Short mmCIF file of C-alpha atoms in Angstrom, two decimals:
data_model
loop_
_atom_site.label_atom_id
_atom_site.label_comp_id
_atom_site.label_asym_id
_atom_site.label_seq_id
_atom_site.Cartn_x
_atom_site.Cartn_y
_atom_site.Cartn_z
CA MET A 1147 0.18 -34.64 -48.50
CA PHE A 1148 3.53 -35.72 -47.05
CA GLN A 1149 5.09 -32.42 -48.11
CA ILE A 1150 2.28 -30.52 -46.39
CA LEU A 1151 2.93 -32.44 -43.15
CA ILE A 1152 6.66 -31.75 -43.39
CA SER A 1153 6.00 -28.05 -43.99
CA SER A 1154 3.56 -27.91 -41.08
CA PHE A 1155 6.06 -29.65 -38.82
CA LYS A 1156 8.77 -27.17 -39.83
CA CYS A 1157 6.48 -24.24 -39.08
CA VAL A 1158 5.58 -25.64 -35.67
CA PHE A 1159 9.23 -26.38 -34.92
CA ILE A 1160 10.37 -22.88 -35.95
CA PHE A 1161 7.59 -21.30 -33.89
CA ALA A 1162 8.41 -23.45 -30.85
CA LEU A 1163 12.13 -22.70 -31.17
CA ALA A 1164 11.44 -18.98 -31.52
CA TYR A 1165 9.21 -19.10 -28.44
CA VAL A 1166 11.84 -20.97 -26.41
CA LEU A 1167 14.46 -18.41 -27.44
CA TYR A 1168 12.07 -15.60 -26.51
CA LEU A 1169 11.46 -17.13 -23.07
CA THR A 1170 15.16 -17.72 -22.52
CA TYR A 1171 15.94 -14.12 -23.35
CA THR A 1172 13.03 -12.73 -21.29
CA LEU A 1173 13.48 -14.92 -18.22
CA VAL A 1174 17.27 -15.28 -18.05
CA VAL A 1175 19.35 -13.36 -20.59
CA TYR A 1176 17.77 -9.90 -20.26
CA PRO A 1177 17.69 -10.00 -16.42
CA TYR A 1178 21.35 -11.09 -16.43
CA ILE A 1179 22.31 -8.23 -18.77
CA CYS A 1180 20.59 -5.77 -16.41
CA TRP A 1181 22.34 -7.28 -13.40
CA ARG A 1182 25.76 -7.03 -15.09
CA LYS A 1183 25.04 -3.49 -16.26
CA TYR A 1184 24.10 -2.05 -12.86
CA LYS A 1185 26.50 -4.13 -10.82
CA LYS A 1186 29.36 -1.90 -12.02
CA TYR A 1187 27.86 1.22 -10.41
CA SER A 1188 29.11 1.62 -6.87
CA ASN A 1189 25.98 3.53 -5.79
CA VAL A 1190 23.60 0.80 -6.99
CA TYR A 1191 22.88 -2.16 -4.71
CA THR A 1192 22.62 -5.52 -6.48
CA THR A 1193 22.67 -9.09 -5.23
CA PRO A 1194 26.25 -10.46 -5.01
CA LYS A 1195 25.27 -13.27 -7.37
CA PHE A 1196 22.74 -13.36 -10.17
CA ILE A 1197 19.76 -15.52 -9.19
CA PRO A 1198 17.86 -16.58 -12.33
CA LEU A 1199 14.05 -16.68 -12.33
CA LEU A 1200 13.58 -16.19 -8.57
CA GLY A 1201 15.66 -13.04 -8.14
CA ASP A 1202 14.87 -11.24 -4.88
CA LEU A 1203 11.90 -13.53 -4.33
CA LYS A 1204 14.27 -16.07 -2.84
CA GLY A 1205 15.01 -13.86 0.17
CA ILE A 1206 11.34 -12.95 0.51
CA THR A 1207 10.31 -16.61 0.33
CA ASP A 1208 12.86 -17.55 2.97
CA ASP A 1209 11.47 -14.84 5.28
CA LEU A 1210 7.90 -16.00 4.73
CA LYS A 1211 8.84 -19.58 5.60
CA GLN A 1212 10.13 -18.27 8.92
CA GLY A 1213 6.88 -16.45 9.61
CA LYS A 1214 8.21 -12.97 8.83
CA VAL A 1215 6.42 -10.28 6.87
CA HIS A 1216 7.19 -10.20 3.13
CA TYR A 1217 8.94 -6.80 3.20
CA TYR A 1218 11.20 -7.68 6.13
CA GLU A 1219 14.07 -8.22 3.67
CA LYS A 1220 14.10 -4.46 3.08
CA ILE A 1221 14.60 -3.83 6.79
CA ARG A 1222 17.16 -6.60 6.98
CA LYS A 1223 19.15 -5.10 4.10
CA ALA A 1224 18.99 -1.51 5.34
CA PRO A 1225 22.59 -1.57 6.72
CA GLU A 1226 23.89 -2.90 3.37
CA THR A 1227 22.01 -0.32 1.32
CA LYS A 1228 22.35 2.80 3.50
CA ASP A 1229 25.11 4.28 1.33
CA LYS A 1230 23.45 3.36 -1.97
CA ASP A 1231 21.28 5.60 -4.13
CA LEU A 1232 19.44 2.89 -6.04
CA ARG A 1233 18.79 -0.82 -5.85
CA LEU A 1234 18.28 -3.21 -8.73
CA LYS A 1235 15.51 -5.52 -7.61
CA PHE A 1236 14.09 -8.52 -9.44
CA GLU A 1237 10.43 -9.38 -8.96
CA GLY A 1238 11.22 -12.88 -10.09
CA TYR A 1239 12.64 -12.16 -13.54
CA HIS A 1240 11.32 -8.58 -13.82
CA PRO A 1241 14.08 -6.02 -13.16
CA ILE A 1242 13.07 -2.81 -11.35
CA LEU A 1243 15.17 0.08 -10.06
CA LEU A 1244 14.23 1.11 -6.52
CA LEU A 1245 15.09 4.61 -5.34
CA LEU A 1246 16.80 4.38 -1.94
CA SER A 1247 18.52 7.64 -1.06
CA ASN A 1248 17.05 11.06 -0.40
CA LYS A 1249 19.19 12.36 -3.26
CA ALA A 1250 17.73 9.84 -5.71
CA ILE A 1251 14.16 10.65 -4.67
CA GLU A 1252 14.81 14.40 -4.88
CA GLU A 1253 16.16 14.08 -8.44
CA PHE A 1254 13.28 11.76 -9.32
CA ALA A 1255 10.65 14.20 -7.99
CA LYS A 1256 12.02 16.95 -10.23
CA LEU A 1257 11.61 14.75 -13.32
CA VAL A 1258 8.00 13.71 -12.62
CA PRO A 1259 5.90 13.88 -14.75
CA THR A 1260 7.89 15.51 -17.59
CA LYS A 1261 10.57 12.84 -18.02
CA ILE A 1262 9.47 10.14 -15.57
CA ASP A 1263 5.84 9.22 -15.12
CA ARG A 1264 3.49 6.63 -13.71
CA VAL A 1265 3.06 3.63 -15.99
CA ASN A 1266 0.73 0.66 -15.85
CA THR A 1267 2.63 -2.55 -16.50
CA GLY A 1268 -0.57 -4.57 -16.79
CA ARG A 1269 0.78 -7.07 -14.25
CA GLY A 1270 -0.65 -7.81 -10.83
CA LEU A 1271 -2.28 -4.73 -9.31
CA GLY A 1272 -1.81 -3.04 -12.69
CA ARG A 1273 -4.49 -5.35 -14.08
CA LEU A 1274 -6.72 -4.42 -11.18
CA GLY A 1275 -6.19 -0.71 -11.77
CA LEU A 1276 -6.79 -0.51 -15.51
CA GLY A 1277 -8.61 2.71 -16.31
CA THR A 1278 -7.84 4.46 -13.01
CA PHE A 1279 -5.94 7.75 -12.95
CA LEU A 1280 -3.80 6.36 -10.12
CA LEU A 1281 -1.85 4.01 -12.40
CA GLU A 1282 -2.03 5.79 -15.74
CA ARG A 1283 0.43 8.33 -17.13
CA SER A 1284 -0.12 12.05 -16.57
CA THR A 1285 -2.28 13.38 -19.36
CA LYS A 1286 -4.45 16.48 -19.14
CA ARG A 1287 -7.38 14.19 -18.46
CA THR A 1288 -5.80 12.06 -15.72
CA ILE A 1289 -4.44 15.21 -14.05
CA MET A 1290 -7.93 16.72 -14.11
CA ARG A 1291 -9.40 13.55 -12.58
CA ARG A 1292 -6.69 13.47 -9.92
CA LYS A 1293 -7.24 17.12 -8.97
CA LEU A 1294 -10.98 16.54 -8.71
CA LEU A 1295 -10.66 13.66 -6.28
CA THR A 1296 -7.85 15.36 -4.34
CA SER A 1297 -10.13 18.36 -3.76
CA PHE A 1298 -12.55 16.08 -1.91
CA LEU A 1299 -9.72 14.69 0.25
CA SER A 1300 -8.15 17.92 1.49
CA LEU A 1301 -8.05 18.47 5.24
CA ASN A 1302 -10.89 20.99 5.06
CA SER A 1303 -13.10 18.63 3.07
CA SER A 1304 -12.13 15.58 5.15
CA SER A 1305 -12.93 17.27 8.47
CA ARG A 1306 -16.67 17.19 7.87
CA HIS A 1307 -16.49 13.40 7.91
CA ILE A 1308 -15.13 13.21 11.49
CA PRO A 1309 -18.56 12.28 12.97
CA ALA A 1310 -18.83 9.34 10.55
CA MET A 1311 -15.29 8.24 11.45
CA VAL A 1312 -16.19 8.27 15.16
CA LYS A 1313 -19.47 6.48 14.54
CA TYR A 1314 -18.12 3.58 12.49
CA THR A 1315 -15.08 3.05 14.70
CA ALA A 1316 -17.33 2.80 17.75
CA GLU A 1317 -19.79 0.53 15.92
CA VAL A 1318 -17.13 -1.99 14.92
CA LEU A 1319 -15.85 -2.16 18.51
CA LYS A 1320 -19.30 -2.56 20.07
CA PRO A 1321 -19.81 -6.33 19.37
CA LEU A 1322 -16.35 -7.30 20.69
CA LYS A 1323 -16.49 -9.48 23.78
CA GLU A 1324 -14.44 -8.88 26.89
CA GLY A 1325 -11.30 -11.02 27.06
CA GLU A 1326 -11.66 -12.56 23.58
CA LYS A 1327 -8.76 -12.50 21.12
CA GLN A 1328 -9.41 -10.73 17.85
CA ASP A 1329 -7.42 -10.30 14.66
CA PHE A 1330 -7.40 -6.52 14.71
CA ILE A 1331 -6.56 -6.32 11.02
CA GLU A 1332 -10.03 -7.70 10.31
CA ILE A 1333 -11.57 -5.26 12.79
CA CYS A 1334 -9.82 -2.29 11.19
CA ASN A 1335 -10.68 -3.49 7.70
CA VAL A 1336 -14.36 -3.30 8.64
CA LEU A 1337 -14.14 0.16 10.20
CA THR A 1338 -12.12 1.76 7.37
CA PHE A 1339 -14.32 0.18 4.69
CA ASN A 1340 -17.47 1.46 6.39
CA ILE A 1341 -15.93 4.92 6.75
CA PHE A 1342 -14.91 5.04 3.09
CA THR A 1343 -18.31 3.76 1.98
CA SER A 1344 -20.13 6.46 3.96
CA VAL A 1345 -17.80 9.18 2.67
CA LEU A 1346 -18.04 8.03 -0.94
CA PHE A 1347 -21.71 7.07 -1.18
CA GLY A 1348 -23.43 8.30 2.00
CA GLU A 1349 -24.21 6.63 5.32
CA ASP A 1350 -27.38 5.06 3.94
CA MET A 1351 -25.24 2.97 1.59
CA VAL A 1352 -23.20 1.15 4.29
CA GLY A 1353 -25.88 -1.51 4.65
CA LEU A 1354 -25.92 -2.16 0.90
CA ALA A 1355 -22.12 -2.38 0.88
CA ASN A 1356 -22.29 -5.08 3.56
CA LYS A 1357 -24.71 -7.21 1.52
CA VAL A 1358 -23.10 -10.62 0.81
CA ARG A 1359 -22.12 -11.56 -2.71
CA PRO A 1360 -20.62 -14.72 -4.30
CA TYR A 1361 -16.85 -15.08 -4.15
CA LYS A 1362 -15.06 -17.97 -5.87
CA ASN A 1363 -12.36 -19.58 -3.73
CA THR A 1364 -9.15 -21.22 -4.94
CA ASP A 1365 -10.50 -24.70 -4.05
CA GLY A 1366 -13.46 -24.33 -6.41
CA THR A 1367 -16.04 -23.56 -3.72
CA THR A 1368 -18.05 -20.36 -3.51
CA SER A 1369 -18.43 -18.24 -0.39
CA MET A 1370 -20.93 -15.48 0.26
CA LEU A 1371 -18.92 -12.46 1.42
CA PRO A 1372 -19.55 -8.76 2.05
CA LEU A 1373 -18.02 -6.32 -0.40
CA ARG A 1374 -15.13 -5.38 1.90
CA ASP A 1375 -13.93 -9.01 2.16
CA ILE A 1376 -14.22 -9.44 -1.60
CA MET A 1377 -12.14 -6.26 -2.02
CA ILE A 1378 -9.40 -7.50 0.33
CA ASN A 1379 -9.28 -10.96 -1.26
CA VAL A 1380 -9.23 -9.57 -4.80
CA PHE A 1381 -6.43 -7.16 -3.86
CA LYS A 1382 -4.29 -10.01 -2.51
CA ALA A 1383 -5.10 -12.26 -5.48
CA TYR A 1384 -3.99 -9.69 -8.03
CA PHE A 1385 -0.85 -8.97 -6.01
CA ILE A 1386 0.05 -12.68 -6.17
CA GLN A 1387 -0.52 -12.69 -9.95
CA ILE A 1388 2.75 -10.75 -10.35
CA PHE A 1389 4.67 -13.91 -9.55
CA HIS A 1390 2.60 -16.36 -11.59
CA PRO A 1391 4.64 -17.98 -14.43
CA LEU A 1392 2.01 -17.13 -17.04
CA SER A 1393 2.43 -13.42 -16.29
CA ALA A 1394 5.74 -13.60 -18.18
CA THR A 1395 5.66 -16.74 -20.30
CA MET A 1396 2.19 -16.27 -21.79
CA LYS A 1397 1.00 -12.80 -20.78
CA GLN A 1398 -1.48 -12.71 -23.65
CA VAL A 1399 -3.22 -15.81 -22.25
CA ALA A 1400 -3.20 -14.28 -18.77
CA ASP A 1401 -4.70 -11.05 -20.11
CA LEU A 1402 -7.56 -12.96 -21.75
CA ASN A 1403 -8.62 -14.35 -18.35
CA ILE A 1404 -9.34 -17.79 -19.81
CA VAL A 1405 -7.36 -19.89 -17.33
CA ASN A 1406 -7.14 -19.89 -13.54
CA PRO A 1407 -6.18 -18.07 -11.41
CA PHE A 1408 -6.69 -15.20 -13.88
CA LYS A 1409 -10.19 -16.31 -14.87
CA ARG A 1410 -11.31 -16.78 -11.27
CA ASP A 1411 -9.72 -13.53 -10.08
CA HIS A 1412 -11.33 -11.61 -12.92
CA GLU A 1413 -14.77 -13.01 -12.11
CA ASN A 1414 -14.34 -11.99 -8.47
CA TYR A 1415 -13.19 -8.54 -9.58
CA LEU A 1416 -16.32 -8.18 -11.72
CA THR A 1417 -18.42 -9.13 -8.68
CA PHE A 1418 -16.73 -6.37 -6.70
CA MET A 1419 -17.20 -3.83 -9.50
CA GLU A 1420 -20.88 -4.75 -9.77
CA GLY A 1421 -21.18 -3.99 -6.07
CA ILE A 1422 -19.51 -0.59 -6.59
CA LYS A 1423 -21.84 0.14 -9.50
CA GLU A 1424 -24.84 -0.77 -7.34
CA LEU A 1425 -23.71 1.75 -4.72
CA TYR A 1426 -23.06 4.29 -7.47
CA ARG A 1427 -26.55 3.86 -8.96
CA ASN A 1428 -28.32 4.05 -5.59
CA CYS A 1429 -26.37 6.98 -4.12
CA LYS A 1430 -28.74 9.74 -2.96
CA ASP A 1431 -26.66 11.66 -0.40
CA GLU A 1432 -26.01 15.11 -1.87
CA THR A 1433 -22.99 15.59 0.44
CA SER A 1434 -21.24 12.39 -0.70
CA ILE A 1435 -18.21 12.36 -2.98
CA CYS A 1436 -20.12 10.13 -5.40
CA LYS A 1437 -22.81 12.79 -5.88
CA GLN A 1438 -20.18 15.46 -6.43
CA ILE A 1439 -18.48 13.33 -9.06
CA LEU A 1440 -21.82 12.51 -10.69
CA LYS A 1441 -22.42 16.22 -11.22
CA ASN A 1442 -19.15 16.62 -13.12
CA GLN A 1443 -19.99 16.70 -16.80
CA LYS A 1444 -16.37 16.41 -17.90
CA LEU A 1445 -16.02 12.78 -16.80
CA THR A 1446 -17.38 9.74 -18.59
CA GLU A 1447 -19.48 7.17 -16.72
CA SER A 1448 -16.65 4.64 -16.67
CA GLU A 1449 -14.14 7.24 -15.44
CA LYS A 1450 -16.42 8.13 -12.53
CA ILE A 1451 -16.79 4.49 -11.49
CA PHE A 1452 -13.05 3.76 -11.92
CA ASP A 1453 -12.11 6.78 -9.80
CA LEU A 1454 -14.51 5.82 -7.00
CA ASN A 1455 -13.05 2.32 -7.17
CA THR A 1456 -9.54 3.79 -6.92
CA PHE A 1457 -10.44 5.72 -3.79
CA ILE A 1458 -11.87 2.76 -1.91
CA PHE A 1459 -9.24 0.23 -3.06
CA ALA A 1460 -6.24 2.47 -2.39
CA GLY A 1461 -7.60 4.11 0.75
CA ALA A 1462 -9.54 1.62 2.86
CA GLU A 1463 -7.01 -1.20 2.65
CA THR A 1464 -3.96 0.93 3.43
CA SER A 1465 -5.54 2.93 6.27
CA SER A 1466 -6.57 -0.17 8.20
CA HIS A 1467 -3.04 -1.56 8.15
CA GLY A 1468 -1.61 1.78 9.28
CA ILE A 1469 -3.93 1.85 12.30
CA VAL A 1470 -3.03 -1.72 13.31
CA SER A 1471 0.73 -1.12 13.05
CA THR A 1472 0.48 1.97 15.25
CA LEU A 1473 -1.62 0.16 17.86
CA PHE A 1474 0.85 -2.74 17.91
CA PHE A 1475 3.98 -0.65 18.38
CA MET A 1476 2.36 1.52 21.05
CA LYS A 1477 1.84 -1.62 23.12
CA LYS A 1478 5.34 -2.86 22.36
CA TYR A 1479 6.57 0.47 23.72
CA PRO A 1480 4.00 1.01 26.52
CA GLU A 1481 5.40 4.35 27.65
CA SER A 1482 4.17 5.78 24.33
CA PHE A 1483 0.77 4.20 24.85
CA GLU A 1484 0.37 5.68 28.32
CA LYS A 1485 1.63 9.08 27.24
CA LEU A 1486 -0.87 9.25 24.37
CA ARG A 1487 -3.78 8.04 26.49
CA LYS A 1488 -2.99 10.74 29.06
CA GLU A 1489 -2.88 13.41 26.33
CA ILE A 1490 -6.31 12.30 25.13
CA GLN A 1491 -7.74 12.33 28.65
CA ASP A 1492 -6.19 15.72 29.45
CA ALA A 1493 -7.88 17.12 26.35
CA GLY A 1494 -11.21 16.25 27.96
CA ILE A 1495 -12.00 13.37 25.61
CA SER A 1496 -13.86 10.54 27.37
CA LYS A 1497 -16.50 7.94 26.61
CA GLU A 1498 -19.15 10.49 27.53
CA THR A 1499 -17.80 13.55 25.71
CA LEU A 1500 -16.86 11.52 22.62
CA PHE A 1501 -20.54 11.19 21.76
CA SER A 1502 -22.13 14.14 23.59
CA GLU A 1503 -19.69 16.78 22.38
CA GLY A 1504 -18.06 14.90 19.51
CA LEU A 1505 -14.62 15.41 18.02
CA THR A 1506 -13.63 18.47 16.05
CA ARG A 1507 -10.69 19.16 13.80
CA GLU A 1508 -9.50 21.82 16.26
CA LYS A 1509 -9.56 19.40 19.19
CA ILE A 1510 -7.68 16.75 17.20
CA GLU A 1511 -5.05 19.26 16.10
CA GLU A 1512 -4.36 20.09 19.76
CA LEU A 1513 -3.14 16.51 20.29
CA ASP A 1514 0.49 17.03 19.34
CA TYR A 1515 1.70 13.70 20.65
CA LEU A 1516 -0.98 11.87 18.66
CA THR A 1517 0.48 13.41 15.50
CA CYS A 1518 3.94 12.17 16.52
CA VAL A 1519 2.59 8.68 17.25
CA VAL A 1520 0.83 8.38 13.89
CA LYS A 1521 3.89 9.62 12.00
CA GLU A 1522 6.11 7.14 13.85
CA GLY A 1523 3.68 4.28 13.19
CA LEU A 1524 3.80 5.04 9.47
CA ARG A 1525 7.59 5.22 9.58
CA ILE A 1526 8.35 2.01 11.43
CA ASP A 1527 5.73 -0.12 9.66
CA GLY A 1528 3.99 1.73 6.83
CA PRO A 1529 1.10 0.20 4.85
CA GLY A 1530 3.11 0.03 1.62
CA ALA A 1531 6.73 -0.96 1.10
CA GLU A 1532 7.03 0.42 -2.44
CA SER A 1533 5.31 2.98 -4.64
CA PHE A 1534 3.41 2.15 -7.79
CA VAL A 1535 5.48 1.71 -10.95
CA TYR A 1536 7.01 4.61 -12.87
CA ALA A 1537 9.07 4.61 -16.06
CA ALA A 1538 11.21 7.12 -17.90
CA SER A 1539 9.65 8.56 -21.05
CA GLN A 1540 13.17 9.14 -22.38
CA ASP A 1541 16.70 8.14 -21.37
CA VAL A 1542 17.52 9.81 -18.03
CA GLU A 1543 20.07 9.71 -15.23
CA LEU A 1544 19.48 9.52 -11.49
CA CYS A 1545 22.51 10.07 -9.27
CA GLY A 1546 24.73 9.50 -12.30
CA VAL A 1547 23.13 6.14 -13.11
CA PRO A 1548 21.69 5.83 -16.64
CA ILE A 1549 18.10 4.62 -16.88
CA PRO A 1550 16.84 3.78 -20.36
CA LYS A 1551 13.45 4.80 -21.65
CA GLY A 1552 10.71 2.48 -20.39
CA PHE A 1553 12.73 0.89 -17.58
CA PRO A 1554 10.53 0.33 -14.46
CA ILE A 1555 11.22 2.55 -11.43
CA LYS A 1556 9.74 2.51 -7.92
CA VAL A 1557 10.28 4.57 -4.80
CA ASP A 1558 11.37 2.36 -1.90
CA LEU A 1559 9.06 3.47 0.92
CA ALA A 1560 10.44 1.21 3.65
CA THR A 1561 14.22 0.82 3.52
CA GLY A 1562 14.93 4.53 4.01
CA HIS A 1563 12.91 4.49 7.23
CA TYR A 1564 15.58 2.20 8.69
CA ASN A 1565 18.60 4.06 7.33
CA GLU A 1566 20.77 4.84 10.38
CA ASP A 1567 22.27 7.83 8.54
CA TYR A 1568 18.80 9.41 8.36
CA TRP A 1569 17.30 8.30 11.68
CA LYS A 1570 18.56 7.90 15.23
CA ASP A 1571 17.76 4.40 16.57
CA PRO A 1572 15.61 3.57 13.51
CA HIS A 1573 14.47 0.17 14.83
CA ASP A 1574 12.90 1.75 17.93
CA PHE A 1575 9.39 3.17 18.09
CA VAL A 1576 10.04 6.72 19.32
CA PRO A 1577 7.27 9.24 18.56
CA GLU A 1578 9.43 11.92 20.22
CA ARG A 1579 11.65 11.94 17.14
CA TYR A 1580 8.96 14.24 15.64
CA ASP A 1581 8.74 16.51 18.69
CA ASP A 1582 11.30 19.30 18.31
CA GLU A 1583 11.07 20.07 22.05
CA SER A 1584 11.95 16.53 23.19
CA GLU A 1585 15.40 15.48 24.34
CA PHE A 1586 15.41 12.66 21.78
CA TYR A 1587 14.82 15.11 18.93
CA LYS A 1588 17.51 17.50 20.17
CA GLN A 1589 20.05 14.66 20.37
CA ALA A 1590 19.03 13.35 16.95
CA GLU A 1591 19.37 16.87 15.54
CA LYS A 1592 22.91 17.12 16.90
CA GLU A 1593 23.75 13.83 15.16
CA GLY A 1594 22.03 14.93 11.95
CA LYS A 1595 19.62 11.99 12.18
CA PHE A 1596 16.16 13.47 12.48
CA GLY A 1597 14.51 12.54 9.21
CA LEU A 1598 15.16 15.53 7.01
CA GLY A 1599 13.77 16.07 3.52
CA PHE A 1600 12.78 12.90 1.72
CA SER A 1601 13.56 10.57 4.66
CA THR A 1602 9.86 10.27 5.56
CA ARG A 1603 8.12 8.34 2.79
CA PRO A 1604 4.81 6.68 3.72
CA PHE A 1605 2.94 8.67 1.05
CA SER A 1606 5.84 8.83 -1.42
CA HIS A 1607 6.98 12.15 -2.93
CA GLY A 1608 6.60 14.30 -6.00
CA PHE A 1609 3.79 15.16 -8.37
CA ARG A 1610 2.25 11.67 -8.13
CA ALA A 1611 2.45 11.28 -4.35
CA CYS A 1612 -0.61 9.87 -2.56
CA PRO A 1613 -3.54 12.25 -3.17
CA GLY A 1614 -5.41 11.10 -0.04
CA GLN A 1615 -2.79 11.58 2.66
CA SER A 1616 -4.69 14.32 4.54
CA PHE A 1617 -7.79 12.11 4.73
CA ALA A 1618 -5.73 9.06 5.73
CA LEU A 1619 -3.93 10.88 8.57
CA LEU A 1620 -7.18 12.30 9.92
CA GLU A 1621 -8.91 8.91 9.72
CA MET A 1622 -6.04 7.22 11.58
CA LYS A 1623 -6.07 9.85 14.31
CA VAL A 1624 -9.82 9.62 14.84
CA ALA A 1625 -9.77 5.81 14.92
CA ILE A 1626 -6.93 5.72 17.45
CA ILE A 1627 -8.64 8.30 19.68
CA VAL A 1628 -11.88 6.30 19.72
CA ILE A 1629 -10.12 2.96 20.27
CA LEU A 1630 -7.99 4.22 23.16
CA THR A 1631 -11.02 5.94 24.71
CA LEU A 1632 -13.40 2.98 24.55
CA ILE A 1633 -11.21 -0.08 25.06
CA ASP A 1634 -7.92 -1.40 26.27
CA TYR A 1635 -6.19 -4.23 24.45
CA GLU A 1636 -3.42 -6.72 25.05
CA VAL A 1637 -1.15 -7.91 22.25
CA ASP A 1638 -0.15 -11.55 22.04
CA PRO A 1639 3.23 -11.53 23.88
CA GLU A 1640 4.73 -13.87 21.28
CA LEU A 1641 4.44 -11.10 18.69
CA PHE A 1642 6.73 -8.89 20.77
CA GLN A 1643 9.43 -11.53 20.85
CA LYS A 1644 9.13 -12.53 17.20
CA GLU A 1645 11.49 -11.13 14.58
CA GLY A 1646 10.10 -9.72 11.34
CA VAL A 1647 6.63 -8.76 12.56
CA GLY A 1648 4.79 -6.29 10.35
CA PHE A 1649 1.21 -5.51 9.37
CA GLY A 1650 1.59 -3.75 6.02
CA VAL A 1651 -0.56 -4.53 2.99
CA GLY A 1652 0.01 -8.07 1.71
CA GLY A 1653 1.19 -9.37 5.08
CA SER A 1654 -0.23 -12.53 6.62
CA ILE A 1655 0.68 -12.18 10.31
CA PRO A 1656 -2.51 -11.93 12.42
CA ALA A 1657 -2.69 -8.95 14.77
CA SER A 1658 -3.84 -11.00 17.76
CA PHE A 1659 -5.25 -8.53 20.33
CA LYS A 1660 -7.30 -9.36 23.44
CA ILE A 1661 -9.98 -6.76 24.12
CA ASN A 1662 -10.84 -5.30 27.52
CA TRP A 1663 -13.63 -2.74 27.83
CA ARG A 1664 -12.86 0.39 29.83
#
């Protein structure tokens, strides 16, 4: 009996020692090896000192404590990284190579998907996106699914949804009271979710989508929330999971969803998916994307549901933030606001004509300055700071830097927008930088700083770039036209004076706007 106890103790001790060694290697040794390896390349930006465990989260945490948006560190480091091709970033202890320069992104785009492809790490949003073509590698099947959904999101296909975009933007503004402050992120979340619901499932499904469902809070209580709020909360919860200790130390336990926050987040995710399935089962609109997907015999039932989920998760949340950022910076630079409003009025768009005559694709395309404004809004404060994760399927080189098979890669979508070698006055909101007849553009062109090639990155680049960018741009334009036609708004003056303000996905700064009806 004693010998059995001794043997059992030895086994436990050996297992515990092996696990401690594994954790030490995973959390400290391997990240340090990566840091030493890439530090020797002059075109790779690394932190001056190795920061174990926290990595780049330290700078992000410091910014958050000061009330700045979480991706402000990218903007802050733009001068340091402007001459670099890549950046070694640590999401805590997870090393990732970010592509910074136009050259790096151009070489990357040529290798996707043959030698570099999308990969699902199974962490954070990767857990949320299991089964979706958006996060899975490029197989014949995922490419087919992507092409199918992209066909529904082309400019021609998207244009028929303009009336719904006008309708739901106007409806969400209607209850707002004169002079009251509103968090416009919440307002835009409602309008984009309703738009996406009507496009995906039909207008008769918007009411069902707004039915309240149980959502489990972090304090153990349960709230009854509409599907859009559950979606937003679930998105943020899974994003935070990336930095949870169990995601690295005991990933198997995290994947089983048996302990919080993983258990709670998974239950909330299932509530959301049940809501999507309810919309899917009740969809009757023959013109909806859901009905078109239902008719496709090549897709399985689960693939159809996952792809619809992808569309609403990836589209509604990002579009709303893009609209808010553009509205904010137009007010920070009021000459742009007034110039756009005049263009809209001169085009004959008013409160009366908006509903009697409606908007058409042709009328929207006549608004050249609106296009410049939307592009500049996406440049100066885009919805996403980084792309989804890629990895090399074999050893490759980018800009002379070796990247081993399986090493995580992302496109940096924010830092390049503040690179003073690519853009003239990058910290200023100047829609004229996209107008080749403006004096600003002509001066920027002389200086070689007018955003050539891969400098503009809100939708990423290459074979796996955002499939819904035509729909997103059209939706943003319609929403901004309706908002500027129906209301005026004042931004909290403190936001103009504050450093590090941004409204991208994952941010926590309220967009405090006071509404005035026109």
